PDB file of C-alpha atoms and ligand atoms in Angstrom:
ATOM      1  CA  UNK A   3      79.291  89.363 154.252  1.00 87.00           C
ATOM      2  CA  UNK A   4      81.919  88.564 151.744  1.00 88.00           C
ATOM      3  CA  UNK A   5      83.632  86.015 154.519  1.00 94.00           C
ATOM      4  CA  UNK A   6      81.100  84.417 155.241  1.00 95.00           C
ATOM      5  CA  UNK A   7      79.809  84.042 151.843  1.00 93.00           C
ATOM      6  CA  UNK A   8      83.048  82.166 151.244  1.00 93.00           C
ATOM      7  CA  UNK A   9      83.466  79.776 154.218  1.00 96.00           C
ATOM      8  CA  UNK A  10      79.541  78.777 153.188  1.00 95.00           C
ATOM      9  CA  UNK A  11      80.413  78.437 149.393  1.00 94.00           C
ATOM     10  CA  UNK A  12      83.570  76.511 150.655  1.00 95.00           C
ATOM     11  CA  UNK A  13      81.511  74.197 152.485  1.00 96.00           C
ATOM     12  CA  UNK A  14      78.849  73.359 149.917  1.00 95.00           C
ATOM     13  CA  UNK A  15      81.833  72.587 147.591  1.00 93.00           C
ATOM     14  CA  UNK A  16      83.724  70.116 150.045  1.00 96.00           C
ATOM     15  CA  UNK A  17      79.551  68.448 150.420  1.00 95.00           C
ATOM     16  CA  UNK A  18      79.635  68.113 146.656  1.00 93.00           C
ATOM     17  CA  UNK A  19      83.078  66.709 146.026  1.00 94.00           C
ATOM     18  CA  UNK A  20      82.435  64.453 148.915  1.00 96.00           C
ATOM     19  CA  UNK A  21      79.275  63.420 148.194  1.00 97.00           C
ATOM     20  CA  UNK A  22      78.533  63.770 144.802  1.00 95.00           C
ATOM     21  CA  UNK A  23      76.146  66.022 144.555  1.00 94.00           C
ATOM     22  CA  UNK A  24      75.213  68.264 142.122  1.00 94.00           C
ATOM     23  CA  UNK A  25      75.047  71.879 143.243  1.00 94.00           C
ATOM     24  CA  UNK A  26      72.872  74.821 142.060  1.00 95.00           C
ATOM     25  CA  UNK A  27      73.424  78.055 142.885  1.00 95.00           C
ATOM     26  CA  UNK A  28      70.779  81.416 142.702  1.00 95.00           C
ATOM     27  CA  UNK A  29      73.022  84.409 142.827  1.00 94.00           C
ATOM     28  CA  UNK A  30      73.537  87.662 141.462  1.00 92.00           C
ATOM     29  CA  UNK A  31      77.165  87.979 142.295  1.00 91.00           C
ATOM     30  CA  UNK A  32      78.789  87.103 138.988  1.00 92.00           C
ATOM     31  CA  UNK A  33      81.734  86.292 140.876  1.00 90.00           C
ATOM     32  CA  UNK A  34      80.394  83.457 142.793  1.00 92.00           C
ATOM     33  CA  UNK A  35      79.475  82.088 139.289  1.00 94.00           C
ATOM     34  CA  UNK A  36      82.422  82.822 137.633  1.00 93.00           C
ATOM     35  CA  UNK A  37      84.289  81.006 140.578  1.00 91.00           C
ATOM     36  CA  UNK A  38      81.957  77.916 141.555  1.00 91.00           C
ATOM     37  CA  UNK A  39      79.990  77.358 138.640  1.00 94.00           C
ATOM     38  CA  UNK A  40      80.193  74.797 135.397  1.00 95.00           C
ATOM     39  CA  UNK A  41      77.361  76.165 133.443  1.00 97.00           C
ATOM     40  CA  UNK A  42      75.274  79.375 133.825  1.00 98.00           C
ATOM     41  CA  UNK A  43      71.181  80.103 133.127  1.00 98.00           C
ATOM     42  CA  UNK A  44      70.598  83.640 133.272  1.00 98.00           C
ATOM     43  CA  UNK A  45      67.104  84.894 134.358  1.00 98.00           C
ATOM     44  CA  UNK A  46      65.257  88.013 133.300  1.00 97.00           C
ATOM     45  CA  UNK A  47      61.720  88.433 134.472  1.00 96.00           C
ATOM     46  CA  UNK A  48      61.694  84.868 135.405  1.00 95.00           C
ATOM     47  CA  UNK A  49      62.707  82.999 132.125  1.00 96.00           C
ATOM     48  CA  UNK A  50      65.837  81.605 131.788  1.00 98.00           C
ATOM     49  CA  UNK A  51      67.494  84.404 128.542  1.00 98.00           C
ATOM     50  CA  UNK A  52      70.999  82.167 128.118  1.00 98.00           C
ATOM     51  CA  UNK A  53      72.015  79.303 129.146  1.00 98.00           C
ATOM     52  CA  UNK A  54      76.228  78.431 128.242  1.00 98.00           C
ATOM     53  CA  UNK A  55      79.138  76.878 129.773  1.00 97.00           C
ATOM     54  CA  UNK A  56      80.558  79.335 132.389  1.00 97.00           C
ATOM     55  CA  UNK A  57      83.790  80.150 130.250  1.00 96.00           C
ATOM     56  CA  UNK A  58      81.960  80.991 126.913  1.00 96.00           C
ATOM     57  CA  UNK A  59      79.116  82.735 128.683  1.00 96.00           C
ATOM     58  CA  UNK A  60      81.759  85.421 130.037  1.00 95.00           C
ATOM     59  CA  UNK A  61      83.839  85.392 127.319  1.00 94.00           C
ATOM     60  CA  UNK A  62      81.369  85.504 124.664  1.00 95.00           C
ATOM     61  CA  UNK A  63      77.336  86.271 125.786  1.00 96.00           C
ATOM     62  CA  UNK A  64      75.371  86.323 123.245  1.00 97.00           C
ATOM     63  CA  UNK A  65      72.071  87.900 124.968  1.00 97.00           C
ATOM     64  CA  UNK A  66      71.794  91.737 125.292  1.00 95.00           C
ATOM     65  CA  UNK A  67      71.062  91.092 129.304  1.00 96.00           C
ATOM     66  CA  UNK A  68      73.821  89.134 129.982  1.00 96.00           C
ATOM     67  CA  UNK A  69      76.353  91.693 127.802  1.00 94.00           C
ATOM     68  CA  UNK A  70      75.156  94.426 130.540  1.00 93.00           C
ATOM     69  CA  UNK A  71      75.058  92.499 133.204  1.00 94.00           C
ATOM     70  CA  UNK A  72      79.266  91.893 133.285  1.00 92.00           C
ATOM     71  CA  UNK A  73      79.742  95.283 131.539  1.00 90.00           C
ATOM     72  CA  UNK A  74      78.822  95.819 134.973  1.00 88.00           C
ATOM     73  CA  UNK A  75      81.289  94.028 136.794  1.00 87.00           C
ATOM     74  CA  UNK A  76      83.775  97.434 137.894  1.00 83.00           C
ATOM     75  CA  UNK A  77      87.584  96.876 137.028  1.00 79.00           C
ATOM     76  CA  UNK A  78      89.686  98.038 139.697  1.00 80.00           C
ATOM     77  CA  UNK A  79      92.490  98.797 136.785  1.00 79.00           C
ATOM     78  CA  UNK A  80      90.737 101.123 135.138  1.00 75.00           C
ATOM     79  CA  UNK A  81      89.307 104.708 135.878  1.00 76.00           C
ATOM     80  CA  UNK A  82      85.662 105.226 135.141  1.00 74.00           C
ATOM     81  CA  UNK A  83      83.883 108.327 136.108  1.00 75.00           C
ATOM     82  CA  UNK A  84      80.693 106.025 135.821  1.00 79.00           C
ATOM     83  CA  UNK A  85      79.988 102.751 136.464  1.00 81.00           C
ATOM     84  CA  UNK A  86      78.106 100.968 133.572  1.00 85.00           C
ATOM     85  CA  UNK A  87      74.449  99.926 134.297  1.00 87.00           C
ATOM     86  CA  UNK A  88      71.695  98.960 132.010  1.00 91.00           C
ATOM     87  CA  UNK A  89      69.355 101.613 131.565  1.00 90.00           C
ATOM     88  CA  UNK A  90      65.550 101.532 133.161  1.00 93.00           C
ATOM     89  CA  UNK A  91      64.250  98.933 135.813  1.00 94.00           C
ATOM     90  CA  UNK A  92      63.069  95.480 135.218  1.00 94.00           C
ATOM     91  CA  UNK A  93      58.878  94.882 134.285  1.00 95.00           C
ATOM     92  CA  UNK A  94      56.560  94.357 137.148  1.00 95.00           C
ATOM     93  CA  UNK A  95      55.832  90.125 136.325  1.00 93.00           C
ATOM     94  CA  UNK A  96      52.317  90.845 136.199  1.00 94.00           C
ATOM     95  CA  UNK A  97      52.813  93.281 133.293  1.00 94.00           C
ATOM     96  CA  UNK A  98      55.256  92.112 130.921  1.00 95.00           C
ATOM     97  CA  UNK A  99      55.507  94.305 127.860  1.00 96.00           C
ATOM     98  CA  UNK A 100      54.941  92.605 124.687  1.00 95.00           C
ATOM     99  CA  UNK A 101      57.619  91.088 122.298  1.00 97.00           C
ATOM    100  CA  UNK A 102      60.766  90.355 124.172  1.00 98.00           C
ATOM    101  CA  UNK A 103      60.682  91.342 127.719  1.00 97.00           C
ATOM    102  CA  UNK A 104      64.120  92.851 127.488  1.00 97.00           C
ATOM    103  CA  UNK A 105      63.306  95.304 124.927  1.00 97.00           C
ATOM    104  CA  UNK A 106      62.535  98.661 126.480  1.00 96.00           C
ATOM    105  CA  UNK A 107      66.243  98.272 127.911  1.00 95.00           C
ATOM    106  CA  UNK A 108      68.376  96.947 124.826  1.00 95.00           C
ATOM    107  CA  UNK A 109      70.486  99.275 123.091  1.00 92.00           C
ATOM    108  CA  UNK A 110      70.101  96.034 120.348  1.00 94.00           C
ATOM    109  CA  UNK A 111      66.511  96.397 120.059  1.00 96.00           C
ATOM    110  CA  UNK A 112      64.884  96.450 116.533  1.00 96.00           C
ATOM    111  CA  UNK A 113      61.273  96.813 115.690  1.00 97.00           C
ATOM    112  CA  UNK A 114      60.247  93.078 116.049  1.00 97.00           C
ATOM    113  CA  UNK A 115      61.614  92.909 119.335  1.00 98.00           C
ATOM    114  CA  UNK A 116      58.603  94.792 119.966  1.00 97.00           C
ATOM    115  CA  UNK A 117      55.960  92.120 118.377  1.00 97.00           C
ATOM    116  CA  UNK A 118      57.665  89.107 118.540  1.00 98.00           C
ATOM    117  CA  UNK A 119      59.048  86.968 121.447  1.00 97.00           C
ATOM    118  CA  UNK A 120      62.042  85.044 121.189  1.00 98.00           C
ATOM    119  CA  UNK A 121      62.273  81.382 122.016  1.00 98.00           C
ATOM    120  CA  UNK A 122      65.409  80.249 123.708  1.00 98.00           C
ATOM    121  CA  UNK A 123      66.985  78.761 121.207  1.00 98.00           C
ATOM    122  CA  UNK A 124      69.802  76.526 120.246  1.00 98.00           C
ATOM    123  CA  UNK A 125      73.210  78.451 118.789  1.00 97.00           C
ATOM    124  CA  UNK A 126      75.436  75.364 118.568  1.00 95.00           C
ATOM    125  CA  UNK A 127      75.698  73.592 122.327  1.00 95.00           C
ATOM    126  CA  UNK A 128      74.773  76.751 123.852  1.00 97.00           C
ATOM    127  CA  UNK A 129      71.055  78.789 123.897  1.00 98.00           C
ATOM    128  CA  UNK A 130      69.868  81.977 124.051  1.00 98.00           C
ATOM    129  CA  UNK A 131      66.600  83.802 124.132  1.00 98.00           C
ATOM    130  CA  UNK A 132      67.325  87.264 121.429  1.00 98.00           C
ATOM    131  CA  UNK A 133      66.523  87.607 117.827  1.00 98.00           C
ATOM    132  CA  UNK A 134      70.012  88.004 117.137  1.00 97.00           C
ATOM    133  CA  UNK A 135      72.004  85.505 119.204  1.00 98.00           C
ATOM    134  CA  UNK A 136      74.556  85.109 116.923  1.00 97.00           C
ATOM    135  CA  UNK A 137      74.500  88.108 114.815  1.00 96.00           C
ATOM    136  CA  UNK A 138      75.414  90.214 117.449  1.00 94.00           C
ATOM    137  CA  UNK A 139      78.860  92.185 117.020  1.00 91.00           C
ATOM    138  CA  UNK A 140      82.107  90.439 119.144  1.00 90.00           C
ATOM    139  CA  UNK A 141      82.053  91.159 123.046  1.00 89.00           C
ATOM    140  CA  UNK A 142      85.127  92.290 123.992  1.00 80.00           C
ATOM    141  CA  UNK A 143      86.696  92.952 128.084  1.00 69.00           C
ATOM    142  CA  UNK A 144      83.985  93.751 130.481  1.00 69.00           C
ATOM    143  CA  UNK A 145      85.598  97.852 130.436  1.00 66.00           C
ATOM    144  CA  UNK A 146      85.561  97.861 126.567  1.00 64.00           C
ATOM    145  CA  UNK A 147      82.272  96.751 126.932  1.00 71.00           C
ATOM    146  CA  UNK A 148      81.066  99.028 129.410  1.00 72.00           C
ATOM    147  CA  UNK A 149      82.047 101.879 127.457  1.00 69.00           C
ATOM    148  CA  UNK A 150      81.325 100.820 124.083  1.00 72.00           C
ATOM    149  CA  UNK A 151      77.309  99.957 125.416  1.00 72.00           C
ATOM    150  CA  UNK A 152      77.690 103.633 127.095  1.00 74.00           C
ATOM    151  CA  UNK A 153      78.329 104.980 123.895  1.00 70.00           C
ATOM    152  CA  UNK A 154      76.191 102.689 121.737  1.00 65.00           C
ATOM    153  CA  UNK A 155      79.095 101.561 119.374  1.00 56.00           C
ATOM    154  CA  UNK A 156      78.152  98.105 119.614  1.00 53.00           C
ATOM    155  CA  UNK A 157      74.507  98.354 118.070  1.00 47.00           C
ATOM    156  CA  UNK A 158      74.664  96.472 114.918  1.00 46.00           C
TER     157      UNK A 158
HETATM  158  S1  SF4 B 211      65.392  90.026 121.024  1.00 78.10           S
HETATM  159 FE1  SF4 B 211      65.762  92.199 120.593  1.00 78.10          FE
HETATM  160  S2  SF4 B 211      65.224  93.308 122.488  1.00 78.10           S
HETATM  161 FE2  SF4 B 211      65.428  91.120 122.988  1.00 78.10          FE
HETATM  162  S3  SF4 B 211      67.505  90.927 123.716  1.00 78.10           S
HETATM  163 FE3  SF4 B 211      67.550  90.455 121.524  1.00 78.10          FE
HETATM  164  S4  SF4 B 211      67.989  92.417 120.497  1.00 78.10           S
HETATM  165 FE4  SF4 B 211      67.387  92.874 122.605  1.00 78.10          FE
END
């Protein structure tokens, strides 16, 4: 429940600023971490993918996962007939394919993506977990997105 969701997140924040504390949140509702948090780990198939501050991780993610993930987010501006989603389901944990986990679902995906997993890496104050992390084409709004991973366009 959306309101209650919000009294609770308003009350952990007036616990932190009173207390000090630091505050960790495990969410998938991008806008609780767009609104509450200072710096983002995303998780897929329980290894942290990208790790950024929470302004340059929306503005510019530079992991394949995260790109879908707020492609995702639906604009209430625009008119989709679809809503984006990343294609397939995540790997059972117990049988992870080989190479980077992500594969099977990346419309990035080359052929040693298939052999070869990638650490999570350093890309200047920032890290992320792909092959190419900083190769990857511009991300542009979350609906240009959307539609440009429908279509593919933004495969290098
Ligand atoms: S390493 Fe390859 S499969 Fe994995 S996220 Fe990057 S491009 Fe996609």
């Amino acid at each position: 429940d959306v309101t209650v969701q919000a009294q609770i997140l308003a009350v952990l924040r007036s616990l932190q600023e009173r207390l000090g504390l630091g505050l960790v949140l495990i969410t998938h509702d991008l806008g609780v971490v767009a609104g509450h948090a200072d710096r983002v780990a995303v998780v897929y198939s329980g290894r942290v993918v990208e790790q950024a501050g929470v302004s340059e991780l929306f503005a510019d993610p530079r992991h394949p996962y995260t790109r879908g993930l707020i492609a995702s987010i639906p604009n209430l501006e625009e008119s989709r007939e679809r809503l984006f989603s990343i294609d397939g389901s995540p790997p059972a944990l117990g049988r992870l394919p080989g190479g980077c986990a992500f594969h099977p679902r990346c419309i990035y995906a080359e052929a040693r993506c298939r052999t070869e997993d990638p650490p999570l890496h350093d890309i200047g104050g920032r890290f992320s977990a792909c092959h190419f992390a900083t190769t990857l084409p511009p991300f542009h709004s979350a609906s240009l997105a959307a539609a440009e991973l429908d279509s593919g366009s933004m495969a290098p």
